[in-house]
Amino acid sequence: MSSDFYQKYTNFSEKELLSKIKSKMSAKRFQHVLAVADTAEELARRFDVDVNLARIAGLVHDYAKERPDKEMIALILELDLDSELTVFGNSIWHGILGSVLIERELGITNSQILQAVAVHTTGSPEMSLLDKIIYVADYIEPNRSFEGIETVREIAQKNLDEAVKYEIKHTLIHLIEKEVLIFPKSLETYNACVTKFG
Amino acid sequence: MSSDFYQKYTNFSEKELLSKIKSKMSAKRFQHVLAVADTAEELARRFDVDVNLARIAGLVHDYAKERPDKEMIALILELDLDSELTVFGNSIWHGILGSVLIERELGITNSQILQAVAVHTTGSPEMSLLDKIIYVADYIEPNRSFEGIETVREIAQKNLDEAVKYEIKHTLIHLIEKEVLIFPKSLETYNACVTKFG
């Protein structure tokens, strides 16, 4: 991809964009981000989605993951979002608010990219192919390791909807076992998955 | 308990009430209902809740469990409830609508009993002691058998909140493994449990 391409979707060249992303996170998370972009690109090729959109969405998906809580809570107030959101922490905020921050700070206005970032941790009852690709790529990129990952990687080669269903089911069970708060939209995603392809 | 007592809370004597309940369900479910009433009575004694309210709530909790779907859907429309409810089936309806039917058909107007029946399958973020007793009694009564039941029976001897948390966690995981739709209120119950005593 040429720098020109990046400039079609952001205010920056590829080098500038990567540098901006890298400056906002740990080295380990930056490796994850690059791996998600690669995995998203592969999935996009397989499922006939715009490879460039998938790559950029992968690169920016965790842009806000390491923001201080204070900054994120201020943003929730500024945007007049449901105050319920404040109890959920950055594991939820960084998707919804990340889409706002990548627009403001990286000049990305493409609505498909913004939506894929917004829903990448919770999924949504109505996911585009790009949304599904980022959601799944984040779960199966090569650095990830958990019981069953080979199963979901195989599923993702064949059926993106089944991979999303696998991911939301196992994510919910994992959160429940750890007694972590669950964002209502994650349940909506689950209910949509078991209704549509249950 | 004398018939007089029953007539304080219903239009019927104990014998009439039991006969009315029995006529609406299979023999197996009626055994379950009697066992829930006994377990609820024990828990009420332990946790200092009105034993008579617990017994009646236990007896009527599944009153609407075997109603035809058609009748329940008509009731959802008549009561102008959220049409989303129609997709969930009688495993959810029989609590919410059961509380309406036991008022109409059994003349029970005590709001504590009605609420305990309404929330007995999903729980709720704000449960009274009676709500918790019926919710837990339904799960642990002597006819129930599942992996871990001895653990939750022991927990219920000591801490009702912990028993509710155990039950909502394991119920959600069981539903997810079976790929069954989950009612949003069940998630609210879970989130309240892990927040309050997580």
Coordinates of C-alpha atoms in Angstrom, one line a residue:
Chain A
M1 CA 0.0 0.0 0.0
S2 CA 1.4 3.4 -0.9
S3 CA 1.4 6.4 1.4
D4 CA -1.0 7.9 -1.0
F5 CA -3.5 5.3 -0.1
Y6 CA -3.2 6.1 3.6
Q7 CA -3.7 9.8 2.9
K8 CA -7.0 8.9 1.2
Y9 CA -8.3 7.8 4.6
T10 CA -6.3 9.7 7.2
N11 CA -4.4 13.0 7.4
F12 CA -1.1 11.1 7.5
S13 CA 1.2 8.9 5.4
E14 CA 1.6 5.3 6.4
K15 CA 4.8 6.1 8.3
E16 CA 3.2 9.0 10.2
L17 CA 0.1 6.9 11.0
L18 CA 2.2 4.0 12.4
S19 CA 4.3 6.4 14.4
K20 CA 1.2 8.1 15.9
I21 CA -0.3 4.8 16.9
K22 CA 3.0 3.4 18.3
S23 CA 3.4 6.5 20.5
K24 CA 0.1 5.7 22.2
M25 CA 0.8 2.2 23.4
S26 CA 3.2 -0.3 24.8
A27 CA 5.6 -2.2 22.4
K28 CA 3.6 -5.4 23.1
R29 CA 0.3 -3.8 22.2
F30 CA 1.8 -2.3 19.0
Q31 CA 2.9 -5.8 18.0
H32 CA -0.7 -7.0 18.6
V33 CA -2.0 -4.1 16.5
L34 CA 0.2 -5.0 13.6
A35 CA -0.8 -8.6 13.8
V36 CA -4.5 -7.7 13.8
A37 CA -4.0 -5.6 10.7
D38 CA -2.3 -8.5 9.0
T39 CA -5.0 -11.0 10.1
A40 CA -7.7 -8.6 9.1
E41 CA -6.1 -8.2 5.7
E42 CA -6.1 -12.0 5.2
L43 CA -9.7 -12.3 6.2
A44 CA -10.7 -9.4 4.0
R45 CA -9.1 -11.1 1.0
R46 CA -10.8 -14.3 1.8
F47 CA -14.3 -12.8 2.3
D48 CA -14.0 -10.2 -0.4
V49 CA -13.9 -7.1 1.7
D50 CA -11.8 -4.0 0.9
V51 CA -8.4 -5.0 2.0
N52 CA -7.2 -1.5 2.7
L53 CA -10.1 -0.6 4.9
A54 CA -9.5 -3.8 6.9
R55 CA -5.8 -3.0 7.3
I56 CA -6.4 0.6 8.5
A57 CA -9.2 -0.5 10.9
G58 CA -6.9 -3.2 12.3
L59 CA -4.1 -0.6 12.8
V60 CA -6.3 1.8 14.7
H61 CA -8.6 -0.5 16.6
D62 CA -6.8 -0.3 19.9
Y63 CA -5.7 3.4 19.5
A64 CA -7.4 4.4 22.7
K65 CA -6.7 1.3 24.8
E66 CA -4.1 2.9 27.0
R67 CA -5.8 6.3 27.6
P68 CA -6.2 7.3 31.2
D69 CA -9.6 6.6 32.7
K70 CA -9.9 10.3 33.6
E71 CA -9.6 11.4 30.0
M72 CA -12.2 8.8 28.9
I73 CA -14.7 9.7 31.5
A74 CA -14.3 13.4 30.5
L75 CA -15.0 12.3 26.9
I76 CA -18.2 10.4 28.0
L77 CA -19.4 13.6 29.7
E78 CA -18.4 15.8 26.8
L79 CA -20.2 13.6 24.3
D80 CA -23.3 13.3 26.6
L81 CA -23.2 9.5 26.4
D82 CA -25.3 7.4 28.7
S83 CA -23.7 7.8 32.2
E84 CA -24.1 4.1 32.7
L85 CA -21.1 3.7 30.5
T86 CA -18.8 5.2 33.1
V87 CA -19.0 2.0 35.2
F88 CA -17.6 -0.3 32.5
G89 CA -13.9 0.8 32.3
N90 CA -11.6 1.0 29.3
S91 CA -12.0 -2.5 28.1
I92 CA -15.4 -1.2 26.9
W93 CA -14.6 2.5 26.4
H94 CA -11.7 2.1 24.1
G95 CA -13.9 0.8 21.2
I96 CA -16.8 3.3 21.4
L97 CA -14.6 6.3 22.4
G98 CA -11.7 5.1 20.2
S99 CA -13.8 5.7 17.1
V100 CA -14.2 9.3 18.3
L101 CA -10.5 9.7 19.0
I102 CA -9.2 8.3 15.8
E103 CA -11.5 10.7 13.9
R104 CA -10.3 13.7 16.0
E105 CA -6.6 12.8 16.2
L106 CA -5.9 10.8 13.1
G107 CA -8.4 12.5 10.8
I108 CA -10.1 9.2 9.9
T109 CA -13.7 9.9 8.8
N110 CA -14.5 6.8 6.9
S111 CA -17.7 5.5 8.6
Q112 CA -16.9 1.8 7.9
I113 CA -13.6 2.1 9.7
L114 CA -15.1 4.1 12.6
Q115 CA -17.9 1.6 13.1
A116 CA -15.6 -1.4 13.0
V117 CA -13.5 0.2 15.8
A118 CA -16.5 1.2 17.8
V119 CA -17.9 -2.4 18.0
H120 CA -14.7 -4.3 18.0
T121 CA -14.9 -5.4 21.7
T122 CA -18.7 -5.9 22.1
G123 CA -19.7 -6.8 18.6
S124 CA -23.2 -5.6 17.7
P125 CA -26.5 -7.2 16.6
E126 CA -26.0 -5.7 13.1
M127 CA -22.4 -6.2 12.0
S128 CA -20.9 -5.4 8.6
L129 CA -18.4 -7.8 7.1
L130 CA -15.7 -5.4 8.1
D131 CA -17.0 -5.3 11.7
K132 CA -16.9 -9.1 11.8
I133 CA -13.4 -9.2 10.3
I134 CA -11.9 -6.8 12.9
Y135 CA -13.8 -8.5 15.8
V136 CA -12.5 -11.9 14.8
A137 CA -9.0 -10.8 13.8
D138 CA -8.5 -9.2 17.2
Y139 CA -9.3 -12.6 18.8
I140 CA -7.3 -15.0 16.5
E141 CA -4.2 -13.0 15.5
P142 CA -1.0 -15.1 15.8
N143 CA 0.1 -13.7 19.2
R144 CA -3.1 -14.9 20.9
S145 CA -3.1 -18.1 22.8
F146 CA -6.0 -19.8 24.6
E147 CA -7.7 -23.1 24.7
G148 CA -9.7 -23.6 21.5
I149 CA -7.9 -21.0 19.4
E150 CA -7.0 -23.5 16.7
T151 CA -10.7 -24.4 16.5
V152 CA -11.8 -20.8 16.0
R153 CA -9.0 -20.1 13.6
E154 CA -10.3 -23.0 11.4
I155 CA -13.9 -21.8 11.7
A156 CA -12.8 -18.3 10.6
Q157 CA -11.3 -19.7 7.4
K158 CA -14.7 -20.9 6.4
N159 CA -17.5 -18.9 8.1
L160 CA -17.2 -15.5 9.6
D161 CA -20.6 -15.6 11.3
E162 CA -19.7 -18.9 13.0
A163 CA -16.4 -17.4 14.1
V164 CA -18.2 -14.3 15.6
K165 CA -20.6 -16.7 17.4
Y166 CA -17.8 -18.8 18.8
E167 CA -16.0 -15.6 20.0
I168 CA -19.0 -14.0 21.6
K169 CA -20.0 -17.2 23.4
H170 CA -16.5 -17.9 24.7
T171 CA -15.9 -14.3 25.6
L172 CA -19.1 -14.1 27.7
I173 CA -18.3 -17.4 29.5
H174 CA -14.8 -16.2 30.2
L175 CA -16.1 -12.9 31.6
I176 CA -18.8 -14.7 33.8
E177 CA -16.2 -17.1 35.2
K178 CA -14.0 -14.1 36.1
E179 CA -17.1 -12.2 37.5
V180 CA -16.5 -9.2 35.3
L181 CA -19.3 -6.7 34.4
I182 CA -20.7 -7.4 30.9
F183 CA -21.8 -4.6 28.6
P184 CA -25.4 -5.0 27.5
K185 CA -24.4 -4.7 23.8
S186 CA -22.3 -7.9 24.1
L187 CA -25.5 -9.7 25.1
E188 CA -27.3 -8.2 22.1
T189 CA -24.5 -9.5 19.9
Y190 CA -24.9 -13.0 21.5
N191 CA -28.7 -13.0 21.1
A192 CA -28.4 -12.0 17.4
C193 CA -25.8 -14.7 16.8
V194 CA -27.9 -17.5 18.3
T195 CA -31.0 -16.2 16.5
K196 CA -29.5 -15.7 13.1
F197 CA -27.3 -18.8 12.8
G198 CA -28.1 -20.7 15.9
Chain B
M1 CA -50.9 -23.3 58.1
S2 CA -54.7 -23.0 58.3
S3 CA -57.0 -22.4 55.4
D4 CA -57.7 -19.1 57.1
F5 CA -54.2 -18.0 56.5
Y6 CA -54.4 -18.8 52.8
Q7 CA -57.6 -16.9 52.5
K8 CA -55.8 -13.8 53.8
Y9 CA -53.7 -13.9 50.6
T10 CA -55.9 -15.6 48.0
N11 CA -59.6 -16.1 47.3
F12 CA -59.2 -19.7 48.2
S13 CA -58.6 -22.2 51.0
E14 CA -55.3 -24.1 51.0
K15 CA -57.1 -27.2 49.5
E16 CA -58.7 -25.1 46.7
L17 CA -55.4 -23.3 45.9
L18 CA -53.5 -26.5 45.6
S19 CA -56.2 -28.0 43.5
K20 CA -56.2 -25.0 41.2
I21 CA -52.4 -25.1 40.8
K22 CA -52.3 -28.8 40.2
S23 CA -54.9 -28.6 37.5
K24 CA -52.6 -26.3 35.5
M25 CA -49.6 -28.5 35.3
S26 CA -48.1 -32.0 35.0
A27 CA -47.7 -34.2 38.0
K28 CA -44.0 -33.9 37.8
R29 CA -44.1 -30.1 37.8
F30 CA -46.6 -30.1 40.7
Q31 CA -44.1 -32.1 42.7
H32 CA -41.5 -29.5 41.9
V33 CA -43.8 -26.7 43.0
L34 CA -44.5 -28.4 46.4
A35 CA -40.7 -28.9 46.8
V36 CA -40.0 -25.3 46.0
A37 CA -42.6 -24.2 48.6
D38 CA -40.9 -26.4 51.2
T39 CA -37.4 -25.2 50.3
A40 CA -38.6 -21.6 50.3
E41 CA -40.2 -22.1 53.7
E42 CA -36.9 -23.4 55.1
L43 CA -34.9 -20.5 53.6
A44 CA -37.4 -18.0 54.9
R45 CA -37.0 -19.4 58.4
R46 CA -33.3 -19.2 58.1
F47 CA -33.1 -15.7 56.8
D48 CA -36.0 -14.3 58.8
V49 CA -38.5 -13.7 56.1
D50 CA -42.3 -14.2 56.4
V51 CA -42.6 -18.0 56.1
N52 CA -46.2 -17.9 54.8
L53 CA -45.4 -15.5 52.0
A54 CA -42.4 -17.7 51.0
R55 CA -44.7 -20.8 51.0
I56 CA -47.4 -19.2 48.9
A57 CA -44.9 -17.7 46.5
G58 CA -43.3 -21.1 46.1
L59 CA -46.6 -22.7 45.4
V60 CA -47.6 -20.3 42.7
H61 CA -44.3 -19.5 41.1
D62 CA -44.8 -21.9 38.1
Y63 CA -48.5 -21.4 37.8
A64 CA -48.2 -20.2 34.2
K65 CA -45.4 -22.5 33.1
E66 CA -47.6 -24.7 30.9
R67 CA -49.8 -22.1 29.3
P68 CA -50.1 -22.3 25.5
D69 CA -47.8 -19.8 23.8
K70 CA -50.8 -18.3 21.9
E71 CA -52.4 -17.3 25.2
M72 CA -49.2 -15.8 26.5
I73 CA -48.6 -13.8 23.3
A74 CA -52.2 -12.5 23.5
L75 CA -51.5 -11.4 27.1
I76 CA -48.3 -9.6 26.1
L77 CA -50.4 -7.7 23.5
E78 CA -53.3 -7.0 25.9
L79 CA -50.9 -5.7 28.5
D80 CA -49.1 -3.6 25.9
L81 CA -45.7 -5.0 27.0
D82 CA -42.5 -4.5 24.9
S83 CA -43.1 -6.6 21.8
E84 CA -39.4 -7.7 22.1
L85 CA -40.7 -10.0 24.8
T86 CA -42.6 -12.2 22.2
V87 CA -39.3 -13.7 21.0
F88 CA -38.3 -15.2 24.3
G89 CA -40.8 -18.0 24.9
N90 CA -42.5 -19.3 28.0
S91 CA -39.3 -19.9 29.9
I92 CA -39.2 -16.1 30.3
W93 CA -42.9 -15.3 30.0
H94 CA -44.2 -17.6 32.8
G95 CA -42.6 -15.4 35.5
I96 CA -43.5 -11.9 34.2
L97 CA -47.0 -13.0 33.0
G98 CA -47.4 -15.6 35.7
S99 CA -47.6 -12.7 38.3
V100 CA -50.5 -11.2 36.2
L101 CA -52.3 -14.6 36.0
I102 CA -52.0 -15.5 39.6
E103 CA -53.5 -12.1 40.5
R104 CA -56.4 -12.6 38.0
E105 CA -57.1 -16.2 38.5
L106 CA -56.1 -16.9 42.1
G107 CA -56.9 -13.5 43.5
I108 CA -53.4 -13.0 44.9
T109 CA -52.8 -9.3 45.3
N110 CA -49.8 -9.2 47.7
S111 CA -47.2 -7.2 45.9
Q112 CA -44.3 -9.2 47.5
I113 CA -45.6 -12.5 46.2
L114 CA -46.4 -11.0 42.8
Q115 CA -42.9 -9.6 42.5
A116 CA -41.2 -12.8 43.6
V117 CA -43.0 -14.7 40.9
A118 CA -42.3 -12.1 38.3
V119 CA -38.6 -12.2 38.7
H120 CA -38.1 -15.9 39.6
T121 CA -36.5 -16.9 36.3
T122 CA -34.4 -13.9 35.5
G123 CA -33.7 -12.4 38.9
S124 CA -33.5 -8.6 38.9
P125 CA -30.9 -6.0 39.9
E126 CA -32.9 -5.1 43.0
M127 CA -34.2 -8.3 44.6
S128 CA -36.0 -8.4 48.0
L129 CA -35.1 -11.2 50.4
L130 CA -38.3 -13.0 49.3
D131 CA -37.3 -12.7 45.6
K132 CA -33.9 -14.2 46.4
I133 CA -35.5 -17.1 48.4
I134 CA -37.9 -18.1 45.5
Y135 CA -35.1 -17.7 42.9
V136 CA -32.7 -19.9 44.9
A137 CA -35.4 -22.4 46.1
D138 CA -36.4 -23.0 42.5
Y139 CA -32.8 -24.0 41.7
I140 CA -31.9 -26.1 44.7
E141 CA -35.1 -27.9 45.7
P142 CA -34.5 -31.6 46.4
N143 CA -35.7 -32.9 43.0
R144 CA -33.0 -30.8 41.2
S145 CA -29.9 -32.6 40.1
F146 CA -26.9 -31.0 38.3
E147 CA -23.1 -30.8 38.8
G148 CA -22.4 -28.4 41.6
I149 CA -25.8 -28.6 43.3
E150 CA -24.3 -29.6 46.6
T151 CA -22.0 -26.6 46.5
V152 CA -24.9 -24.1 45.9
R153 CA -27.0 -25.8 48.5
E154 CA -24.2 -25.3 51.1
I155 CA -23.8 -21.6 50.0
A156 CA -27.6 -21.1 50.3
Q157 CA -27.4 -22.2 54.0
K158 CA -25.1 -19.3 54.7
N159 CA -25.4 -16.5 52.2
L160 CA -28.4 -15.8 50.0
D161 CA -26.6 -13.2 47.9
E162 CA -23.8 -15.6 47.1
A163 CA -26.3 -18.3 46.2
V164 CA -28.0 -15.9 43.8
K165 CA -24.7 -15.0 42.3
Y166 CA -23.8 -18.7 41.9
E167 CA -27.1 -19.4 40.3
I168 CA -27.1 -16.5 37.8
K169 CA -23.5 -17.2 36.7
H170 CA -24.1 -20.9 36.2
T171 CA -27.5 -20.3 34.5
L172 CA -26.0 -17.9 32.0
I173 CA -23.1 -20.2 31.2
H174 CA -25.5 -23.1 30.7
L175 CA -27.7 -21.0 28.4
I176 CA -24.7 -19.8 26.4
E177 CA -23.4 -23.4 26.0
K178 CA -26.8 -24.4 24.7
E179 CA -27.0 -21.3 22.5
V180 CA -30.3 -20.2 24.0
L181 CA -31.5 -16.5 23.8
I182 CA -30.9 -14.7 27.1
F183 CA -33.3 -12.1 28.4
P184 CA -31.6 -8.7 29.1
K185 CA -32.9 -8.6 32.7
S186 CA -30.8 -11.8 33.4
L187 CA -27.7 -9.8 32.5
E188 CA -28.8 -6.9 34.7
T189 CA -29.1 -9.4 37.6
Y190 CA -25.6 -10.8 36.8
N191 CA -24.1 -7.3 36.6
A192 CA -25.7 -6.3 39.9
C193 CA -24.3 -9.5 41.6
V194 CA -20.7 -9.0 40.5
T195 CA -20.9 -5.3 41.4
K196 CA -22.4 -5.7 44.8
F197 CA -20.7 -8.8 46.1
G198 CA -18.1 -9.4 43.4

